[in-house]
């Protein structure tokens, strides 16, 4: 089997008998001009392919439908000059799609002599994608005249023309672009529809959160989105008092005059529905002066909101490391001591005094809030874990803030309440030194407590 390219393949079998030639020639060339043929078409008859027994052409990857198959013949080996070369007689059969279309075909007789072209046209119905044209020598005709080995089928050219209008097929690269573009457009449309449904609260996120909240014995209130929008003036940027990985925090005023802080979970937040429910479940069961108080929550549409008591002095991180004078507070030593004691009392309550023992897992200055009297209150319980009395430790996935995590927890996920104590130690060093753990760079000129 030989693949000449352009969607065609051919197969030739057999050997010429008694020609004493080691390498048979299967392409013959015409050296004289043909009669009754134009100069344009004469090139088609310059060469021809011959075969000693069987010659098959395969047209590959064709569309199904009706085709006109034209077979171009010319006897260019034998002569009509009444010489010895005129005594040869070539006879063979032709099959198309395994159907006999020419029986005992003699080119010289059909064309009216040698060196004259003749075209045989056939209408073929393709029900598959492959066209098969088979030329076969059945043993008839001469084999040794004018020379030994001059027999078998011969064909000059083949033409295959569809009897229908083929569809326009773009190039492979353009076709790929069209396919990718169509798929991308479909994906974008699907995502847009899902986004609209999600914004309207018609997907499962809201229902799953509400279902989990109903399963909790909450000691907090439920706020409507309308209430919170009214309190925050529709989340006015002037009421924004903070922003973190979880989203934005807004100051609000309820109709009864209560000042609140609204934590709005961002769609880009790493804190998912599980952490949202976890924070509500944890903090609603806790009541202590050094823990921030949760008033309630709101789950409507794509909105996940937590409503806390308002802390006038924002977070400890801002008070210690604020970038401008309005943010950064001047904290004297007694105040710093009071803040440390407040955090310690809050942790002692979580670890030992509460009816449920809790490991916070994310103690840091940005999670310690300060009220108007600079009393410290621990907040953000999204990563908190229950600490069961009958277990020496908890093996869990690592979560928290690098720089505040205890080594055994950060490296092996080995969690005990001592992890919070370690984090508290880092926070205490920040309070005493006034240097941020995350932004700290050591210096040769000074020695800080953080270097000890």
mmCIF file with all atom_site columns, C-alpha atoms in Angstrom, residues 144-302:
data_model
loop_
_atom_site.group_PDB
_atom_site.id
_atom_site.type_symbol
_atom_site.label_atom_id
_atom_site.label_alt_id
_atom_site.label_comp_id
_atom_site.label_asym_id
_atom_site.label_entity_id
_atom_site.label_seq_id
_atom_site.pdbx_PDB_ins_code
_atom_site.Cartn_x
_atom_site.Cartn_y
_atom_site.Cartn_z
_atom_site.occupancy
_atom_site.B_iso_or_equiv
_atom_site.pdbx_formal_charge
_atom_site.auth_seq_id
_atom_site.auth_comp_id
_atom_site.auth_asym_id
_atom_site.auth_atom_id
_atom_site.pdbx_PDB_model_num
ATOM 1   C CA . UNK A 1 144 ? 5.115   -11.470 -24.744 1.00 0.00 ? 144 UNK A CA 1
ATOM 2   C CA . UNK A 1 145 ? 4.396   -9.172  -27.728 1.00 0.00 ? 145 UNK A CA 1
ATOM 3   C CA . UNK A 1 146 ? 6.096   -6.909  -28.617 1.00 0.00 ? 146 UNK A CA 1
ATOM 4   C CA . UNK A 1 147 ? 8.272   -7.879  -25.651 1.00 0.00 ? 147 UNK A CA 1
ATOM 5   C CA . UNK A 1 148 ? 7.912   -10.132 -22.683 1.00 0.00 ? 148 UNK A CA 1
ATOM 6   C CA . UNK A 1 149 ? 6.190   -8.482  -19.695 1.00 0.00 ? 149 UNK A CA 1
ATOM 7   C CA . UNK A 1 150 ? 4.080   -6.002  -21.660 1.00 0.00 ? 150 UNK A CA 1
ATOM 8   C CA . UNK A 1 151 ? 0.580   -6.640  -20.401 1.00 0.00 ? 151 UNK A CA 1
ATOM 9   C CA . UNK A 1 152 ? -1.755  -5.756  -17.519 1.00 0.00 ? 152 UNK A CA 1
ATOM 10  C CA . UNK A 1 153 ? -3.899  -2.715  -16.755 1.00 0.00 ? 153 UNK A CA 1
ATOM 11  C CA . UNK A 1 154 ? -2.729  0.815   -17.533 1.00 0.00 ? 154 UNK A CA 1
ATOM 12  C CA . UNK A 1 155 ? -4.234  4.151   -16.428 1.00 0.00 ? 155 UNK A CA 1
ATOM 13  C CA . UNK A 1 156 ? -3.160  7.704   -17.281 1.00 0.00 ? 156 UNK A CA 1
ATOM 14  C CA . UNK A 1 157 ? -5.321  9.795   -14.933 1.00 0.00 ? 157 UNK A CA 1
ATOM 15  C CA . UNK A 1 158 ? -8.389  9.700   -12.695 1.00 0.00 ? 158 UNK A CA 1
ATOM 16  C CA . UNK A 1 159 ? -10.880 12.518  -12.085 1.00 0.00 ? 159 UNK A CA 1
ATOM 17  C CA . UNK A 1 160 ? -13.474 12.490  -9.289  1.00 0.00 ? 160 UNK A CA 1
ATOM 18  C CA . UNK A 1 161 ? -16.012 15.346  -9.260  1.00 0.00 ? 161 UNK A CA 1
ATOM 19  C CA . UNK A 1 162 ? -18.912 15.624  -6.768  1.00 0.00 ? 162 UNK A CA 1
ATOM 20  C CA . UNK A 1 163 ? -22.385 16.035  -8.264  1.00 0.00 ? 163 UNK A CA 1
ATOM 21  C CA . UNK A 1 164 ? -23.387 18.239  -5.334  1.00 0.00 ? 164 UNK A CA 1
ATOM 22  C CA . UNK A 1 165 ? -22.202 21.487  -3.801  1.00 0.00 ? 165 UNK A CA 1
ATOM 23  C CA . UNK A 1 166 ? -19.728 20.615  -1.031  1.00 0.00 ? 166 UNK A CA 1
ATOM 24  C CA . UNK A 1 167 ? -19.969 22.724  2.150   1.00 0.00 ? 167 UNK A CA 1
ATOM 25  C CA . UNK A 1 168 ? -17.249 25.280  2.707   1.00 0.00 ? 168 UNK A CA 1
ATOM 26  C CA . UNK A 1 169 ? -14.612 23.759  4.972   1.00 0.00 ? 169 UNK A CA 1
ATOM 27  C CA . UNK A 1 170 ? -12.281 26.237  6.629   1.00 0.00 ? 170 UNK A CA 1
ATOM 28  C CA . UNK A 1 171 ? -8.648  25.463  7.306   1.00 0.00 ? 171 UNK A CA 1
ATOM 29  C CA . UNK A 1 172 ? -7.673  23.390  10.323  1.00 0.00 ? 172 UNK A CA 1
ATOM 30  C CA . UNK A 1 173 ? -6.381  26.361  12.241  1.00 0.00 ? 173 UNK A CA 1
ATOM 31  C CA . UNK A 1 174 ? -9.452  28.466  11.489  1.00 0.00 ? 174 UNK A CA 1
ATOM 32  C CA . UNK A 1 175 ? -11.681 25.483  12.229  1.00 0.00 ? 175 UNK A CA 1
ATOM 33  C CA . UNK A 1 176 ? -9.991  25.106  15.605  1.00 0.00 ? 176 UNK A CA 1
ATOM 34  C CA . UNK A 1 177 ? -10.501 28.797  16.305  1.00 0.00 ? 177 UNK A CA 1
ATOM 35  C CA . UNK A 1 178 ? -14.188 28.504  15.405  1.00 0.00 ? 178 UNK A CA 1
ATOM 36  C CA . UNK A 1 179 ? -14.664 25.448  17.640  1.00 0.00 ? 179 UNK A CA 1
ATOM 37  C CA . UNK A 1 180 ? -12.798 26.999  20.576  1.00 0.00 ? 180 UNK A CA 1
ATOM 38  C CA . UNK A 1 181 ? -14.714 30.250  20.129  1.00 0.00 ? 181 UNK A CA 1
ATOM 39  C CA . UNK A 1 182 ? -18.054 28.452  20.080  1.00 0.00 ? 182 UNK A CA 1
ATOM 40  C CA . UNK A 1 183 ? -17.212 26.426  23.184  1.00 0.00 ? 183 UNK A CA 1
ATOM 41  C CA . UNK A 1 184 ? -15.917 29.510  25.003  1.00 0.00 ? 184 UNK A CA 1
ATOM 42  C CA . UNK A 1 185 ? -19.058 31.459  24.140  1.00 0.00 ? 185 UNK A CA 1
ATOM 43  C CA . UNK A 1 186 ? -21.223 28.610  25.421  1.00 0.00 ? 186 UNK A CA 1
ATOM 44  C CA . UNK A 1 187 ? -19.258 28.456  28.681  1.00 0.00 ? 187 UNK A CA 1
ATOM 45  C CA . UNK A 1 188 ? -19.538 32.220  29.153  1.00 0.00 ? 188 UNK A CA 1
ATOM 46  C CA . UNK A 1 189 ? -23.305 32.093  28.606  1.00 0.00 ? 189 UNK A CA 1
ATOM 47  C CA . UNK A 1 190 ? -23.692 29.232  31.098  1.00 0.00 ? 190 UNK A CA 1
ATOM 48  C CA . UNK A 1 191 ? -21.575 31.065  33.672  1.00 0.00 ? 191 UNK A CA 1
ATOM 49  C CA . UNK A 1 192 ? -23.588 34.249  33.174  1.00 0.00 ? 192 UNK A CA 1
ATOM 50  C CA . UNK A 1 193 ? -26.841 32.364  33.729  1.00 0.00 ? 193 UNK A CA 1
ATOM 51  C CA . UNK A 1 194 ? -25.440 30.660  36.823  1.00 0.00 ? 194 UNK A CA 1
ATOM 52  C CA . UNK A 1 195 ? -24.150 34.005  38.078  1.00 0.00 ? 195 UNK A CA 1
ATOM 53  C CA . UNK A 1 196 ? -27.574 35.619  37.673  1.00 0.00 ? 196 UNK A CA 1
ATOM 54  C CA . UNK A 1 197 ? -29.254 32.711  39.450  1.00 0.00 ? 197 UNK A CA 1
ATOM 55  C CA . UNK A 1 198 ? -26.657 32.847  42.209  1.00 0.00 ? 198 UNK A CA 1
ATOM 56  C CA . UNK A 1 199 ? -27.108 36.583  42.694  1.00 0.00 ? 199 UNK A CA 1
ATOM 57  C CA . UNK A 1 200 ? -30.838 36.015  42.968  1.00 0.00 ? 200 UNK A CA 1
ATOM 58  C CA . UNK A 1 201 ? -30.252 33.314  45.549  1.00 0.00 ? 201 UNK A CA 1
ATOM 59  C CA . UNK A 1 202 ? -31.724 30.536  43.418  1.00 0.00 ? 202 UNK A CA 1
ATOM 60  C CA . UNK A 1 203 ? -28.771 28.199  43.671  1.00 0.00 ? 203 UNK A CA 1
ATOM 61  C CA . UNK A 1 204 ? -28.038 25.837  46.527  1.00 0.00 ? 204 UNK A CA 1
ATOM 62  C CA . UNK A 1 205 ? -25.530 28.018  48.436  1.00 0.00 ? 205 UNK A CA 1
ATOM 63  C CA . UNK A 1 206 ? -28.141 29.978  50.338  1.00 0.00 ? 206 UNK A CA 1
ATOM 64  C CA . UNK A 1 207 ? -30.321 26.985  51.087  1.00 0.00 ? 207 UNK A CA 1
ATOM 65  C CA . UNK A 1 208 ? -27.391 24.918  52.380  1.00 0.00 ? 208 UNK A CA 1
ATOM 66  C CA . UNK A 1 209 ? -26.282 27.710  54.734  1.00 0.00 ? 209 UNK A CA 1
ATOM 67  C CA . UNK A 1 210 ? -29.833 28.315  55.953  1.00 0.00 ? 210 UNK A CA 1
ATOM 68  C CA . UNK A 1 211 ? -30.300 24.585  56.501  1.00 0.00 ? 211 UNK A CA 1
ATOM 69  C CA . UNK A 1 212 ? -27.136 24.405  58.614  1.00 0.00 ? 212 UNK A CA 1
ATOM 70  C CA . UNK A 1 213 ? -28.140 27.489  60.595  1.00 0.00 ? 213 UNK A CA 1
ATOM 71  C CA . UNK A 1 214 ? -31.539 25.977  61.378  1.00 0.00 ? 214 UNK A CA 1
ATOM 72  C CA . UNK A 1 215 ? -29.734 22.961  62.822  1.00 0.00 ? 215 UNK A CA 1
ATOM 73  C CA . UNK A 1 216 ? -27.879 25.121  65.351  1.00 0.00 ? 216 UNK A CA 1
ATOM 74  C CA . UNK A 1 217 ? -29.184 26.264  68.708  1.00 0.00 ? 217 UNK A CA 1
ATOM 75  C CA . UNK A 1 218 ? -28.414 29.897  68.019  1.00 0.00 ? 218 UNK A CA 1
ATOM 76  C CA . UNK A 1 219 ? -28.627 32.509  70.726  1.00 0.00 ? 219 UNK A CA 1
ATOM 77  C CA . UNK A 1 220 ? -28.484 35.342  68.224  1.00 0.00 ? 220 UNK A CA 1
ATOM 78  C CA . UNK A 1 221 ? -30.936 37.257  66.096  1.00 0.00 ? 221 UNK A CA 1
ATOM 79  C CA . UNK A 1 222 ? -31.695 37.056  62.382  1.00 0.00 ? 222 UNK A CA 1
ATOM 80  C CA . UNK A 1 223 ? -31.520 40.310  60.430  1.00 0.00 ? 223 UNK A CA 1
ATOM 81  C CA . UNK A 1 224 ? -33.069 41.005  57.057  1.00 0.00 ? 224 UNK A CA 1
ATOM 82  C CA . UNK A 1 225 ? -30.991 42.400  54.235  1.00 0.00 ? 225 UNK A CA 1
ATOM 83  C CA . UNK A 1 226 ? -33.289 45.419  54.146  1.00 0.00 ? 226 UNK A CA 1
ATOM 84  C CA . UNK A 1 227 ? -32.494 46.172  57.803  1.00 0.00 ? 227 UNK A CA 1
ATOM 85  C CA . UNK A 1 228 ? -28.764 45.973  57.231  1.00 0.00 ? 228 UNK A CA 1
ATOM 86  C CA . UNK A 1 229 ? -28.883 48.060  54.067  1.00 0.00 ? 229 UNK A CA 1
ATOM 87  C CA . UNK A 1 230 ? -30.825 50.716  55.944  1.00 0.00 ? 230 UNK A CA 1
ATOM 88  C CA . UNK A 1 231 ? -28.349 50.602  58.836  1.00 0.00 ? 231 UNK A CA 1
ATOM 89  C CA . UNK A 1 232 ? -25.272 50.906  56.598  1.00 0.00 ? 232 UNK A CA 1
ATOM 90  C CA . UNK A 1 233 ? -26.886 53.252  54.048  1.00 0.00 ? 233 UNK A CA 1
ATOM 91  C CA . UNK A 1 234 ? -26.731 50.513  51.422  1.00 0.00 ? 234 UNK A CA 1
ATOM 92  C CA . UNK A 1 235 ? -23.115 49.678  52.291  1.00 0.00 ? 235 UNK A CA 1
ATOM 93  C CA . UNK A 1 236 ? -21.939 53.227  51.716  1.00 0.00 ? 236 UNK A CA 1
ATOM 94  C CA . UNK A 1 237 ? -18.151 53.458  51.336  1.00 0.00 ? 237 UNK A CA 1
ATOM 95  C CA . UNK A 1 238 ? -18.117 56.231  53.941  1.00 0.00 ? 238 UNK A CA 1
ATOM 96  C CA . UNK A 1 239 ? -19.296 53.650  56.467  1.00 0.00 ? 239 UNK A CA 1
ATOM 97  C CA . UNK A 1 240 ? -16.535 51.175  55.634  1.00 0.00 ? 240 UNK A CA 1
ATOM 98  C CA . UNK A 1 241 ? -14.323 50.755  58.691  1.00 0.00 ? 241 UNK A CA 1
ATOM 99  C CA . UNK A 1 242 ? -12.187 47.817  57.645  1.00 0.00 ? 242 UNK A CA 1
ATOM 100 C CA . UNK A 1 243 ? -11.364 45.304  54.965  1.00 0.00 ? 243 UNK A CA 1
ATOM 101 C CA . UNK A 1 244 ? -9.646  41.933  55.046  1.00 0.00 ? 244 UNK A CA 1
ATOM 102 C CA . UNK A 1 245 ? -9.431  38.606  53.283  1.00 0.00 ? 245 UNK A CA 1
ATOM 103 C CA . UNK A 1 246 ? -12.991 37.817  54.360  1.00 0.00 ? 246 UNK A CA 1
ATOM 104 C CA . UNK A 1 247 ? -14.460 40.988  52.855  1.00 0.00 ? 247 UNK A CA 1
ATOM 105 C CA . UNK A 1 248 ? -15.458 44.421  54.142  1.00 0.00 ? 248 UNK A CA 1
ATOM 106 C CA . UNK A 1 249 ? -16.672 45.654  57.539  1.00 0.00 ? 249 UNK A CA 1
ATOM 107 C CA . UNK A 1 250 ? -19.208 48.487  57.696  1.00 0.00 ? 250 UNK A CA 1
ATOM 108 C CA . UNK A 1 251 ? -20.432 50.653  60.525  1.00 0.00 ? 251 UNK A CA 1
ATOM 109 C CA . UNK A 1 252 ? -24.203 50.770  60.856  1.00 0.00 ? 252 UNK A CA 1
ATOM 110 C CA . UNK A 1 253 ? -26.981 52.242  62.966  1.00 0.00 ? 253 UNK A CA 1
ATOM 111 C CA . UNK A 1 254 ? -30.112 50.215  63.693  1.00 0.00 ? 254 UNK A CA 1
ATOM 112 C CA . UNK A 1 255 ? -33.527 51.822  64.014  1.00 0.00 ? 255 UNK A CA 1
ATOM 113 C CA . UNK A 1 256 ? -33.371 51.457  67.819  1.00 0.00 ? 256 UNK A CA 1
ATOM 114 C CA . UNK A 1 257 ? -30.141 53.474  67.949  1.00 0.00 ? 257 UNK A CA 1
ATOM 115 C CA . UNK A 1 258 ? -27.772 50.522  68.393  1.00 0.00 ? 258 UNK A CA 1
ATOM 116 C CA . UNK A 1 259 ? -24.432 50.997  66.649  1.00 0.00 ? 259 UNK A CA 1
ATOM 117 C CA . UNK A 1 260 ? -23.299 47.836  64.876  1.00 0.00 ? 260 UNK A CA 1
ATOM 118 C CA . UNK A 1 261 ? -20.434 46.495  62.794  1.00 0.00 ? 261 UNK A CA 1
ATOM 119 C CA . UNK A 1 262 ? -21.451 44.436  59.750  1.00 0.00 ? 262 UNK A CA 1
ATOM 120 C CA . UNK A 1 263 ? -18.981 41.895  58.418  1.00 0.00 ? 263 UNK A CA 1
ATOM 121 C CA . UNK A 1 264 ? -19.764 41.180  54.772  1.00 0.00 ? 264 UNK A CA 1
ATOM 122 C CA . UNK A 1 265 ? -18.351 37.913  53.450  1.00 0.00 ? 265 UNK A CA 1
ATOM 123 C CA . UNK A 1 266 ? -16.847 38.520  50.012  1.00 0.00 ? 266 UNK A CA 1
ATOM 124 C CA . UNK A 1 267 ? -17.471 36.123  47.106  1.00 0.00 ? 267 UNK A CA 1
ATOM 125 C CA . UNK A 1 268 ? -13.657 36.072  46.683  1.00 0.00 ? 268 UNK A CA 1
ATOM 126 C CA . UNK A 1 269 ? -13.088 35.229  50.334  1.00 0.00 ? 269 UNK A CA 1
ATOM 127 C CA . UNK A 1 270 ? -11.197 32.127  51.362  1.00 0.00 ? 270 UNK A CA 1
ATOM 128 C CA . UNK A 1 271 ? -13.695 31.891  54.198  1.00 0.00 ? 271 UNK A CA 1
ATOM 129 C CA . UNK A 1 272 ? -16.472 29.726  52.774  1.00 0.00 ? 272 UNK A CA 1
ATOM 130 C CA . UNK A 1 273 ? -19.932 28.761  53.948  1.00 0.00 ? 273 UNK A CA 1
ATOM 131 C CA . UNK A 1 274 ? -18.510 26.250  56.425  1.00 0.00 ? 274 UNK A CA 1
ATOM 132 C CA . UNK A 1 275 ? -16.413 28.911  58.198  1.00 0.00 ? 275 UNK A CA 1
ATOM 133 C CA . UNK A 1 276 ? -19.370 31.308  58.132  1.00 0.00 ? 276 UNK A CA 1
ATOM 134 C CA . UNK A 1 277 ? -21.626 28.782  59.877  1.00 0.00 ? 277 UNK A CA 1
ATOM 135 C CA . UNK A 1 278 ? -18.766 27.750  62.168  1.00 0.00 ? 278 UNK A CA 1
ATOM 136 C CA . UNK A 1 279 ? -18.233 31.319  63.354  1.00 0.00 ? 279 UNK A CA 1
ATOM 137 C CA . UNK A 1 280 ? -21.924 31.819  64.092  1.00 0.00 ? 280 UNK A CA 1
ATOM 138 C CA . UNK A 1 281 ? -22.184 28.494  65.907  1.00 0.00 ? 281 UNK A CA 1
ATOM 139 C CA . UNK A 1 282 ? -19.080 29.091  67.996  1.00 0.00 ? 282 UNK A CA 1
ATOM 140 C CA . UNK A 1 283 ? -19.519 32.680  69.059  1.00 0.00 ? 283 UNK A CA 1
ATOM 141 C CA . UNK A 1 284 ? -23.269 32.455  69.669  1.00 0.00 ? 284 UNK A CA 1
ATOM 142 C CA . UNK A 1 285 ? -22.570 29.975  72.481  1.00 0.00 ? 285 UNK A CA 1
ATOM 143 C CA . UNK A 1 286 ? -19.922 32.195  74.092  1.00 0.00 ? 286 UNK A CA 1
ATOM 144 C CA . UNK A 1 287 ? -20.474 35.182  76.357  1.00 0.00 ? 287 UNK A CA 1
ATOM 145 C CA . UNK A 1 288 ? -17.484 36.942  77.914  1.00 0.00 ? 288 UNK A CA 1
ATOM 146 C CA . UNK A 1 289 ? -16.363 40.563  78.326  1.00 0.00 ? 289 UNK A CA 1
ATOM 147 C CA . UNK A 1 290 ? -13.206 39.857  76.326  1.00 0.00 ? 290 UNK A CA 1
ATOM 148 C CA . UNK A 1 291 ? -14.972 38.210  73.394  1.00 0.00 ? 291 UNK A CA 1
ATOM 149 C CA . UNK A 1 292 ? -16.699 40.310  70.764  1.00 0.00 ? 292 UNK A CA 1
ATOM 150 C CA . UNK A 1 293 ? -20.483 40.028  70.958  1.00 0.00 ? 293 UNK A CA 1
ATOM 151 C CA . UNK A 1 294 ? -22.431 38.709  67.978  1.00 0.00 ? 294 UNK A CA 1
ATOM 152 C CA . UNK A 1 295 ? -25.871 40.281  67.571  1.00 0.00 ? 295 UNK A CA 1
ATOM 153 C CA . UNK A 1 296 ? -26.972 38.123  64.657  1.00 0.00 ? 296 UNK A CA 1
ATOM 154 C CA . UNK A 1 297 ? -26.577 37.268  60.986  1.00 0.00 ? 297 UNK A CA 1
ATOM 155 C CA . UNK A 1 298 ? -28.221 37.626  57.590  1.00 0.00 ? 298 UNK A CA 1
ATOM 156 C CA . UNK A 1 299 ? -28.402 35.085  54.771  1.00 0.00 ? 299 UNK A CA 1
ATOM 157 C CA . UNK A 1 300 ? -30.259 36.416  51.737  1.00 0.00 ? 300 UNK A CA 1
ATOM 158 C CA . UNK A 1 301 ? -29.456 35.757  48.096  1.00 0.00 ? 301 UNK A CA 1
ATOM 159 C CA . UNK A 1 302 ? -25.686 35.790  47.773  1.00 0.00 ? 302 UNK A CA 1
#
